[in-house]
Amino acid sequence: MAGAGGAPTTISAACEPTQLLPTRLVRLASSELRAQLRAALPGVAESLISAVDLQAEHVAPVAERVISAADFSAYYQAVLSLAQAYVDQSADAAACRTGVADSCLQGVLRPAWQRLYRRVPTSEEWAAASLRFQTLLATHPLATSAAGVVAGALLSPQVLYRSESGQGTDARGVTRLSRAELIDLASFAFTGRVPEPNVLAQLSAVDDAGLKTALGTQVATWVATDTFRERASDFLELRFGVQHLPELSRSDAAFTPALKTAFTGEFREFMGETLLAPGGSFGDLFSKSPTRQFPGLEAVYANDEPTRRQGVLGLASLLAARAAPNGSDPVKRGIMVRVDLLCETVPPPIAGADFSKVMVTDDMQTRERFATLAAVAPCNGCHQVINPPGYLFEEFDQLGRHRDSEKGRPIDAHGSLPPAFGKQPYAGVSEWDGLVPLASWLASAPQARRCFAAHFVSYLLSQAVPSTVDNCQLPGITARFEQSGRLDELASDLVTSDLFQYRTRGNP
Amino acid sequence: MSRHGRNSFGRRAFLGAGMSALGMAALQQRAVAQADGMAAPRFVFIYTPCGREPSWRTETPGAGFTLAPTLQMFEPFRERMAIIDGVTLVNFDYAKYNSHLGGISTLLGGKIPLKKAGDFQGGIPVSSQRTFDHLLADRIGATSPVSNIVLGGVDRNNDAGALQLSYTAADQPELPIHEPERAFAALFAGAQVNVPSPQDSALRQTWEKEILGLSQDQTNAFKHQLGSNELMQLEAYQANLNGAFQRVMDPNNFNPTSAGCSKNFATLALGITGEDYQRQHDLQSRVLAAALACGRTRVATFAMGSHLGSMTVPGSIPADPNRTGAFAGAHHLHDAGAIGHYQAFDRYYGERIRFLLQELDSYPEGAGTVLDNTILVWSTEIGWDPLEHDHERHPVFLFGNVPGKKLNMGRYHQLPFDMGANREERLANPQNRRLHEVLLTIAQAMGTTDLESFADPAYNHGPISQLLA
C-alpha cells in the first residue's frame, strides 16, 4: 500500500499521543457490508444479500461490533449460498461456468477478490487462494470450486474489517494511516461504502502533499449526498435520545406503533430542514420550527401553543422520548440538557436515600413531586443543578402535548441553567420561562457546539475520541464549526486533521 | 493498552496452540457423556434488571423452603429449583462504578472490571476478561453449530453498557440479539430438512474444509499486516473461524442436523400471545428451547431487560400515575409504591421464566426432559434490597440440573455471609462467596474443571459444596 506520507511529521508536540485513537480494526457495519457485497458481487439476488445480517449497524462504536458465534453461524451459511449464487448466476462469472480453470481464476475470481478486499490482494493472499482453488478442482466441478474460493474470501477478515494500522511509527508511537486506509476510512465514514471507482482513481492520483486537500474537497461532495444525510440523521437520533422511541411504552392508548413511526418521521424531517439542509446550521436546529405538522401527529399538536415551542426542543417526538411512561420527567429532560447537549458530567443517583419522611401526595403536580424528592439530602446537591433546566419543559406531557395545567392548577415552566458542579456560570443564562429561551441560548452557546462536535467526530470515527469534549485535537477541528455551525465545515476540518489521519500504537 | 496486553496473552495462547487441545477436550467430554449414556450439559444465564423486591428470601431454608408470593409460579418446578442466598459479586468497588454497571459488567465475570471513559461516576466498567458463558461454551459448546448465543427482549437500551453482560474478550461485549427472527436464523442456519447421502455429505465436507482453510490462510496473511491492538481485536473472529473448522473436521458432527431438528419460525410462533414485551420474551424462549433441544447450541445468555429501559408490565402502575413504568423512574424510591412496582416486575419475569422452563420440559430426553439436563441461572445486578443498590445476599435462582443430577436442587441454600459494617465491607470481604463461585461449581458438576483461572484467586474458594449433590 502506498503511504500517505511515511513517518508522521505534523502531530503537535503539545498534544499527547494518548489523545489520538489507537491503531485498530474496524468491522464493517451490517449495511456497509451489504453495500460492499452488492458492489463486489454483481448479479446476485438481493434476497441473498439481505440474508447477510451481522449484528451492529454503523451507529455502533467499534467495540460493540463483535461478531458473535451466533452471528457467525448465520453469516457462514449465508456466504456459502451467496458465493454459489454469484458463480451460478452472475454474468461476470460466466467463465467459471463454461470456461477453463485459468480463465475462471484470472478473469473472474481475481477481480472479484480485488473488489471484495477493496485493494489488490497481496502475493501471499493470492497464492493461497490459487492453491486452494487447485485443491478444490481435484474433487469438485469448476463452478463449485470457484464458489468455494469466493466463499473463502467472504469469510476472510480482509472483507469484514478495515484496518487502521498505519505505517512507520515515530518515537512517540504515532503512525500515519496509509493512503488506502485513509481513503477507506473517509469513504465509509461519510457514505458507508467503498469509494466510487472515479473517486478512488482521483484520490489515488494526487501526491501525498495534495491528498489532504483532495480529501477535504471530496468530503464536501459526500456531505451533500442523501446517503450522508441519512447517516447524520441516525447520529442525531442517538444524540437526542430519539433512537429508543420504538421500544418505549407509555401508559397512554394514543402511544401506538403508528404514532411512534410518525414521531421518528417528524424528527428526521426536521433534521433535514435545519442542520442537514443545504446551508443549514447548528443554530437552525434550535431556532427554527418545522415547516409542517408531520402526518399522524395531528392529535398530539391539537390545542397547541406554537409560541411555546422552538427548534428541536419543541418537537413532540423529542419530548416524548424524554419523558416518563405516564408523565413528564424533569430529571430526564434536565439530564438531556446537561449531559447530552452540554457534555457535563452528572454523578449517579445516591443509593439508599431515605425518602420515608418525604410527603408526596396524589394532588401534587409533577414538578412539585420532583422538587419535593429532590430537596432531600444528599440528593439535593445534584438535583438543584439537574432539575431546573428540566422544569422548562413542564408544559409538555409524556407524548409531547402542550398543557396549560396539571392537577387542576396552572403549569409552572420557570427554570434556569445553574452553574454545573464546581464550574463558572454560563454567559447569557438567566431565569427563563419555558423552553424557548433555552433553545435560543443553545443555538449559539459555544459549549453546546463543542459538545455536539465532539460527539459527531466520535460518531464518524466509530469510537469515542479520548477525553471527548476535552480532547486537545478538537479545538483545531471545531473552530470554524463553532462560528458557523455548519456540518460540512466540521466534516472537512475533521478529515484534514491529525485526529483523523494519525493513530497511536500505545503500549504493545 | 497495557491492560489488553496483559489479559490477551492467555487468550492468544489459547487460540493458537491451545485451540486444538481444547477441541479435543470438548470431544472427550462429549465422548465421556455419551459413554455414560448421559445427555450433553446445557447452560442458560438469565438476567433481569434492577434486583428484586426483598421478600424472595425465606426464613425456612433447606428442602422445605417456602416460596415467596412473587415466586409462586415456580411451585410446579420446586424440586428442580434452588434458591441461593448469601452470595455477592466481584469486588468491583462502589467508589469507582455505578452500582448497576458494576454489577452488570461482573455478573458473568470473575475479576475486577476495566474502567472506560464515560458519564457515569466518571467511568464505565467493562469486563476485563472473556466471560463465563463463552469460556463454558469453549468447552461444552464447541461441537454444536452455534457455540453460544446472547438473546435480548424488546428493551434494547444499551446506553453506558447497560446490556453488556457477555464478553468475548476484555472490552469486547457481545450484545444481545433482540429479534426472535434473527435469533432463529442464527440458531438454525444450515439446518437441513433432508439428511444428505454419505457421498454428498463427504463432498460437502471437503468443500467446506477447503473454504475454511482458505479463510484461515487469509487470516494469517492479514495478521502480518497488523499491529498488536488489531491482532487482539481479531481474536474473537478467529475463534469463530477455528470453531467452524473444528466442527467441519469432525466426522461425527458434520451435518449434525436431521429432519427432527429442522424448525420453522412461523410454527414456533404459533400460540405466542400477549403484549409486545411478553410475546417477544416468550418467542425468544421458545426458539431457545428448540435450539437447546436440537443441539444447535448448548450455552445461552438471555438479557430480558435493560436497567435503563422503558418496559412496563401488567400491574406496574400504582395509584400515583406519575410513579409508573420503567425502573429508571421508580427504583430509587423507597416506599410502598416502589415495592408494588417491583413485585409487578418480579411476577412478570417469573412468569416468563416459567414459560421457558415449560418449553424445555416439553422436550423428552432420556428418562426425563431437556430441562433435567439444562441448568438455568437467574440473577440480577443488584442485591438483596434493590432500594439500597447494594450487592449483599444477591438473589440467585437455579432451575433444571446438569446431566446426572449432580446439583443439589429442590432446596433453599443459605450460605454464611458476613454483613460487616457497611456495603463496601460486605463486597470487599474475601470470605463472602461470589456468583462466579456458583458458576464454577456448576461447571465442575458438568465435568469442566479447568476454569479456575477465570476467577480472582482471592475471591475463589473452590466449589460450593452445598450446591453439589
XYZ file of N, CA and C in Angstrom, chain B residues 58-184:
381
model
N -36.446 -16.367 52.337
C -37.308 -17.121 53.229
C -36.586 -17.363 54.543
N -37.350 -17.555 55.592
C -36.754 -17.895 56.884
C -36.746 -19.405 57.081
N -37.122 -20.145 56.053
C -37.171 -21.613 56.168
C -36.277 -22.239 55.115
N -34.958 -22.118 55.276
C -34.057 -22.697 54.285
C -34.116 -24.223 54.289
N -33.436 -24.822 53.333
C -33.413 -26.274 53.236
C -34.457 -26.769 52.241
N -34.798 -28.067 52.368
C -35.699 -28.663 51.386
C -37.137 -28.203 51.569
N -37.493 -27.792 52.767
C -38.887 -27.398 52.994
C -39.118 -25.913 52.819
N -38.360 -25.295 51.987
C -38.434 -23.836 51.853
C -39.803 -23.380 51.341
N -40.144 -22.199 51.751
C -41.388 -21.620 51.256
C -41.079 -20.703 50.088
N -42.014 -20.614 49.187
C -41.841 -19.728 48.042
C -42.574 -18.418 48.315
N -41.868 -17.316 48.138
C -42.465 -16.000 48.349
C -43.612 -15.798 47.353
N -44.521 -14.861 47.625
C -45.639 -14.629 46.705
C -45.187 -14.358 45.263
N -44.053 -13.706 45.120
C -43.598 -13.390 43.758
C -42.871 -14.568 43.113
N -42.792 -15.686 43.835
C -42.128 -16.876 43.266
C -43.080 -18.066 43.164
N -44.347 -17.811 43.462
C -45.314 -18.906 43.479
C -45.424 -19.630 42.147
N -45.160 -18.950 41.076
C -45.308 -19.578 39.748
C -44.345 -20.760 39.558
N -43.355 -20.855 40.443
C -42.374 -21.945 40.299
C -42.723 -23.172 41.133
N -43.872 -23.151 41.784
C -44.267 -24.287 42.616
C -44.158 -25.615 41.846
N -44.630 -25.689 40.582
C -44.520 -26.976 39.873
C -43.069 -27.414 39.639
N -42.145 -26.489 39.779
C -40.741 -26.812 39.492
C -39.889 -26.834 40.761
N -40.509 -26.829 41.947
C -39.721 -26.615 43.160
C -38.669 -27.696 43.374
N -38.912 -28.909 42.878
C -37.909 -29.963 43.042
C -36.744 -29.785 42.071
N -36.969 -28.996 41.061
C -35.886 -28.726 40.094
C -35.488 -27.246 40.160
N -35.589 -26.713 41.345
C -35.269 -25.302 41.566
C -34.404 -25.200 42.814
N -33.498 -24.256 42.835
C -32.733 -23.972 44.052
C -32.608 -22.466 44.200
N -32.718 -22.015 45.437
C -32.530 -20.591 45.723
C -31.231 -20.468 46.504
N -30.393 -19.578 46.056
C -29.107 -19.387 46.738
C -29.100 -18.003 47.373
N -28.935 -17.989 48.670
C -28.953 -16.745 49.442
C -27.612 -16.639 50.168
N -26.870 -15.603 49.874
C -25.608 -15.439 50.583
C -24.412 -15.333 49.654
N -24.647 -14.883 48.435
C -23.502 -14.638 47.554
C -23.521 -13.171 47.132
N -22.364 -12.689 46.766
C -22.258 -11.337 46.235
C -21.529 -11.417 44.895
N -21.073 -10.280 44.410
C -20.425 -10.251 43.098
C -18.929 -9.980 43.235
N -18.300 -9.834 42.100
C -16.898 -9.418 42.067
C -16.766 -8.100 42.841
N -15.709 -7.932 43.545
C -15.486 -6.702 44.304
C -15.109 -5.576 43.343
N -16.128 -5.042 42.680
C -15.852 -4.068 41.606
C -15.538 -2.682 42.126
N -15.848 -2.397 43.416
C -15.517 -1.122 44.058
C -16.612 -0.070 43.816
N -17.418 0.138 44.853
C -18.506 1.114 44.765
C -17.998 2.522 44.462
N -16.792 2.811 44.925
C -16.297 4.176 44.744
C -15.991 4.475 43.277
N -15.768 3.439 42.508
C -15.358 3.665 41.116
C -16.506 3.565 40.127
N -17.516 2.776 40.478
C -18.522 2.496 39.456
C -19.941 2.628 39.975
N -20.814 2.972 39.087
C -22.240 2.943 39.315
C -22.657 1.527 39.738
N -23.576 1.430 40.692
C -23.952 0.120 41.232
C -24.488 -0.820 40.151
N -25.308 -0.298 39.261
C -25.865 -1.148 38.203
C -24.764 -1.637 37.268
N -23.984 -0.673 36.790
C -22.996 -1.027 35.764
C -21.895 -1.916 36.335
N -21.513 -1.650 37.592
C -20.524 -2.516 38.218
C -21.029 -3.947 38.289
N -22.303 -4.089 38.636
C -22.885 -5.426 38.722
C -23.020 -6.090 37.366
N -23.534 -5.356 36.407
C -23.771 -5.939 35.073
C -22.469 -6.442 34.453
N -21.427 -5.639 34.578
C -20.175 -5.997 33.913
C -19.471 -7.170 34.580
N -19.927 -7.525 35.790
C -19.233 -8.603 36.501
C -20.115 -9.821 36.774
N -21.368 -9.784 36.358
C -22.241 -10.933 36.627
C -21.636 -12.230 36.087
N -21.107 -12.163 34.894
C -20.531 -13.354 34.279
C -19.002 -13.310 34.286
N -18.476 -12.396 35.084
C -17.024 -12.273 35.183
C -16.529 -12.789 36.524
N -15.232 -12.922 36.623
C -14.645 -13.397 37.873
C -13.578 -12.459 38.392
N -13.397 -11.354 37.685
C -12.308 -10.439 38.058
C -12.794 -8.996 38.007
N -11.985 -8.121 38.578
C -12.321 -6.703 38.629
C -12.413 -6.155 37.203
N -13.444 -5.347 36.907
C -13.595 -4.842 35.533
C -12.574 -3.766 35.185
N -12.528 -3.445 33.915
C -11.714 -2.331 33.440
C -12.565 -1.067 33.442
N -11.900 0.057 33.500
C -12.626 1.325 33.518
C -12.464 2.046 32.186
N -13.600 2.401 31.581
C -13.572 3.182 30.345
C -14.158 4.560 30.623
N -13.781 5.515 29.806
C -14.315 6.865 29.975
C -15.813 6.852 29.738
N -16.535 7.622 30.544
C -17.969 7.684 30.378
C -18.598 8.622 31.371
N -19.898 8.773 31.246
C -20.590 9.772 32.043
C -20.963 9.300 33.439
N -20.932 8.017 33.694
C -21.395 7.520 34.975
C -20.253 7.485 35.981
N -20.311 8.378 36.938
C -19.319 8.408 38.013
C -17.911 8.517 37.430
N -17.811 9.130 36.278
C -16.511 9.336 35.661
C -15.938 8.114 34.999
N -16.669 7.032 34.942
C -16.125 5.852 34.285
C -17.164 4.770 34.129
N -17.034 4.012 33.055
C -17.945 2.902 32.793
C -17.137 1.615 32.875
N -17.605 0.653 33.686
C -16.863 -0.605 33.779
C -17.169 -1.518 32.601
N -16.162 -2.195 32.129
C -16.351 -3.245 31.123
C -15.599 -4.473 31.618
N -16.050 -5.622 31.191
C -15.399 -6.841 31.667
C -13.924 -6.859 31.265
N -13.113 -7.360 32.158
C -11.681 -7.450 31.887
C -11.318 -8.809 31.299
N -12.317 -9.604 30.951
C -11.995 -10.965 30.527
C -13.118 -11.537 29.643
N -12.801 -12.643 29.015
C -13.815 -13.456 28.341
C -14.737 -13.978 29.437
N -16.019 -13.788 29.266
C -16.923 -14.113 30.368
C -17.239 -15.607 30.422
N -17.860 -15.986 31.540
C -18.077 -17.393 31.840
C -18.846 -18.108 30.737
N -19.868 -17.467 30.189
C -20.675 -18.138 29.159
C -19.802 -18.555 27.975
N -18.888 -17.676 27.583
C -18.005 -18.016 26.451
C -17.001 -19.095 26.840
N -16.464 -18.959 28.036
C -15.475 -19.958 28.472
C -16.116 -21.336 28.577
N -17.326 -21.363 29.081
C -18.017 -22.647 29.176
C -18.344 -23.171 27.776
N -18.764 -22.262 26.910
C -19.095 -22.675 25.531
C -17.874 -23.233 24.810
N -16.694 -22.694 25.119
C -15.466 -23.241 24.529
C -15.334 -24.724 24.855
N -15.916 -25.104 25.972
C -15.738 -26.481 26.459
C -16.939 -27.375 26.166
N -18.144 -26.877 26.436
C -19.299 -27.768 26.224
C -20.059 -27.449 24.935
N -19.726 -26.314 24.295
C -20.488 -25.938 23.103
C -19.693 -25.991 21.820
N -18.441 -26.429 21.932
C -17.557 -26.321 20.767
C -18.029 -27.145 19.580
N -18.733 -28.207 19.828
C -19.135 -29.058 18.704
C -20.566 -28.792 18.249
N -21.240 -27.866 18.873
C -22.586 -27.534 18.390
C -22.479 -26.423 17.348
N -23.432 -26.341 16.430
C -23.312 -25.357 15.342
C -23.142 -23.921 15.824
N -23.801 -23.572 16.919
C -23.639 -22.232 17.499
C -23.131 -22.446 18.925
N -21.881 -22.117 19.150
C -21.305 -22.473 20.449
C -22.031 -21.795 21.599
N -22.473 -20.562 21.393
C -23.307 -19.910 22.397
C -24.014 -18.724 21.772
N -25.033 -18.247 22.454
C -25.812 -17.124 21.918
C -26.220 -16.209 23.057
N -26.350 -14.927 22.742
C -26.831 -13.944 23.714
C -28.132 -13.361 23.171
N -29.201 -13.492 23.926
C -30.514 -13.047 23.488
C -30.974 -11.849 24.311
N -31.874 -11.070 23.741
C -32.461 -9.941 24.458
C -33.958 -9.896 24.264
N -34.603 -8.922 24.917
C -36.036 -8.708 24.738
C -36.266 -7.471 23.907
N -37.441 -6.862 24.036
C -37.729 -5.638 23.277
C -36.831 -4.502 23.754
N -36.547 -4.510 25.050
C -35.810 -3.436 25.701
C -34.341 -3.501 25.289
N -33.916 -2.616 24.410
C -32.555 -2.735 23.883
C -31.677 -1.555 24.262
N -32.024 -0.850 25.313
C -31.242 0.315 25.702
C -29.898 -0.119 26.276
N -28.859 0.088 25.496
C -27.510 -0.287 25.938
C -26.663 0.942 26.262
N -27.320 2.064 26.506
C -26.570 3.269 26.865
C -25.683 2.941 28.070
N -24.441 3.390 28.016
C -23.466 3.164 29.097
C -23.209 1.683 29.362
N -23.520 0.843 28.398
C -23.221 -0.585 28.554
C -24.220 -1.335 29.405
N -25.484 -0.872 29.396
C -26.496 -1.465 30.275
C -26.818 -2.913 29.925
N -26.483 -3.353 28.719
C -26.783 -4.735 28.327
C -25.518 -5.545 28.062
N -24.409 -5.054 28.559
C -23.145 -5.725 28.278
C -22.804 -6.718 29.396
N -23.392 -7.881 29.313
C -23.121 -8.939 30.280
C -22.084 -9.916 29.761
N -22.126 -10.136 28.457
C -21.340 -11.199 27.854
C -20.205 -10.591 27.028
N -18.999 -11.071 27.272
C -17.833 -10.515 26.573
C -17.041 -11.650 25.928
N -16.679 -11.456 24.665
C -15.841 -12.450 24.008
C -14.388 -12.301 24.448
N -14.023 -11.099 24.860
C -12.681 -10.816 25.370
C -12.782 -9.522 26.165
N -11.676 -9.129 26.791
C -11.692 -7.888 27.553
C -12.195 -6.746 26.679
N -13.166 -6.014 27.181
C -13.692 -4.836 26.498
C -14.302 -5.161 25.130
N -14.708 -6.392 24.914
C -15.375 -6.744 23.647
C -16.724 -7.392 23.964
N -17.712 -6.542 24.219
C -19.020 -7.072 24.601
C -19.741 -7.722 23.431
N -20.458 -8.779 23.728
C -21.346 -9.372 22.723
C -22.753 -8.930 23.084
N -23.329 -8.101 22.257
C -24.643 -7.553 22.572
C -25.732 -8.545 22.211
N -26.853 -8.475 22.914
C -27.922 -9.446 22.668
C -28.536 -9.313 21.274
N -29.013 -10.436 20.783
C -29.869 -10.437 19.594
C -31.293 -10.267 20.114
N -31.917 -9.156 19.767
C -33.211 -8.836 20.348
C -34.379 -9.414 19.554
N -34.185 -9.631 18.270
C -35.301 -10.054 17.434
C -35.345 -11.580 17.369
N -36.490 -12.176 17.737
C -36.588 -13.641 17.676
C -36.309 -14.197 16.277
N -36.701 -13.466 15.248
C -36.437 -13.952 13.886
C -34.942 -14.072 13.630
N -34.197 -13.087 14.102
C -32.748 -13.130 13.906
C -32.129 -14.241 14.759
N -32.647 -14.391 15.954
C -32.138 -15.467 16.813
C -32.391 -16.820 16.157
N -33.575 -16.950 15.605
C -33.903 -18.215 14.940
C -32.977 -18.433 13.741
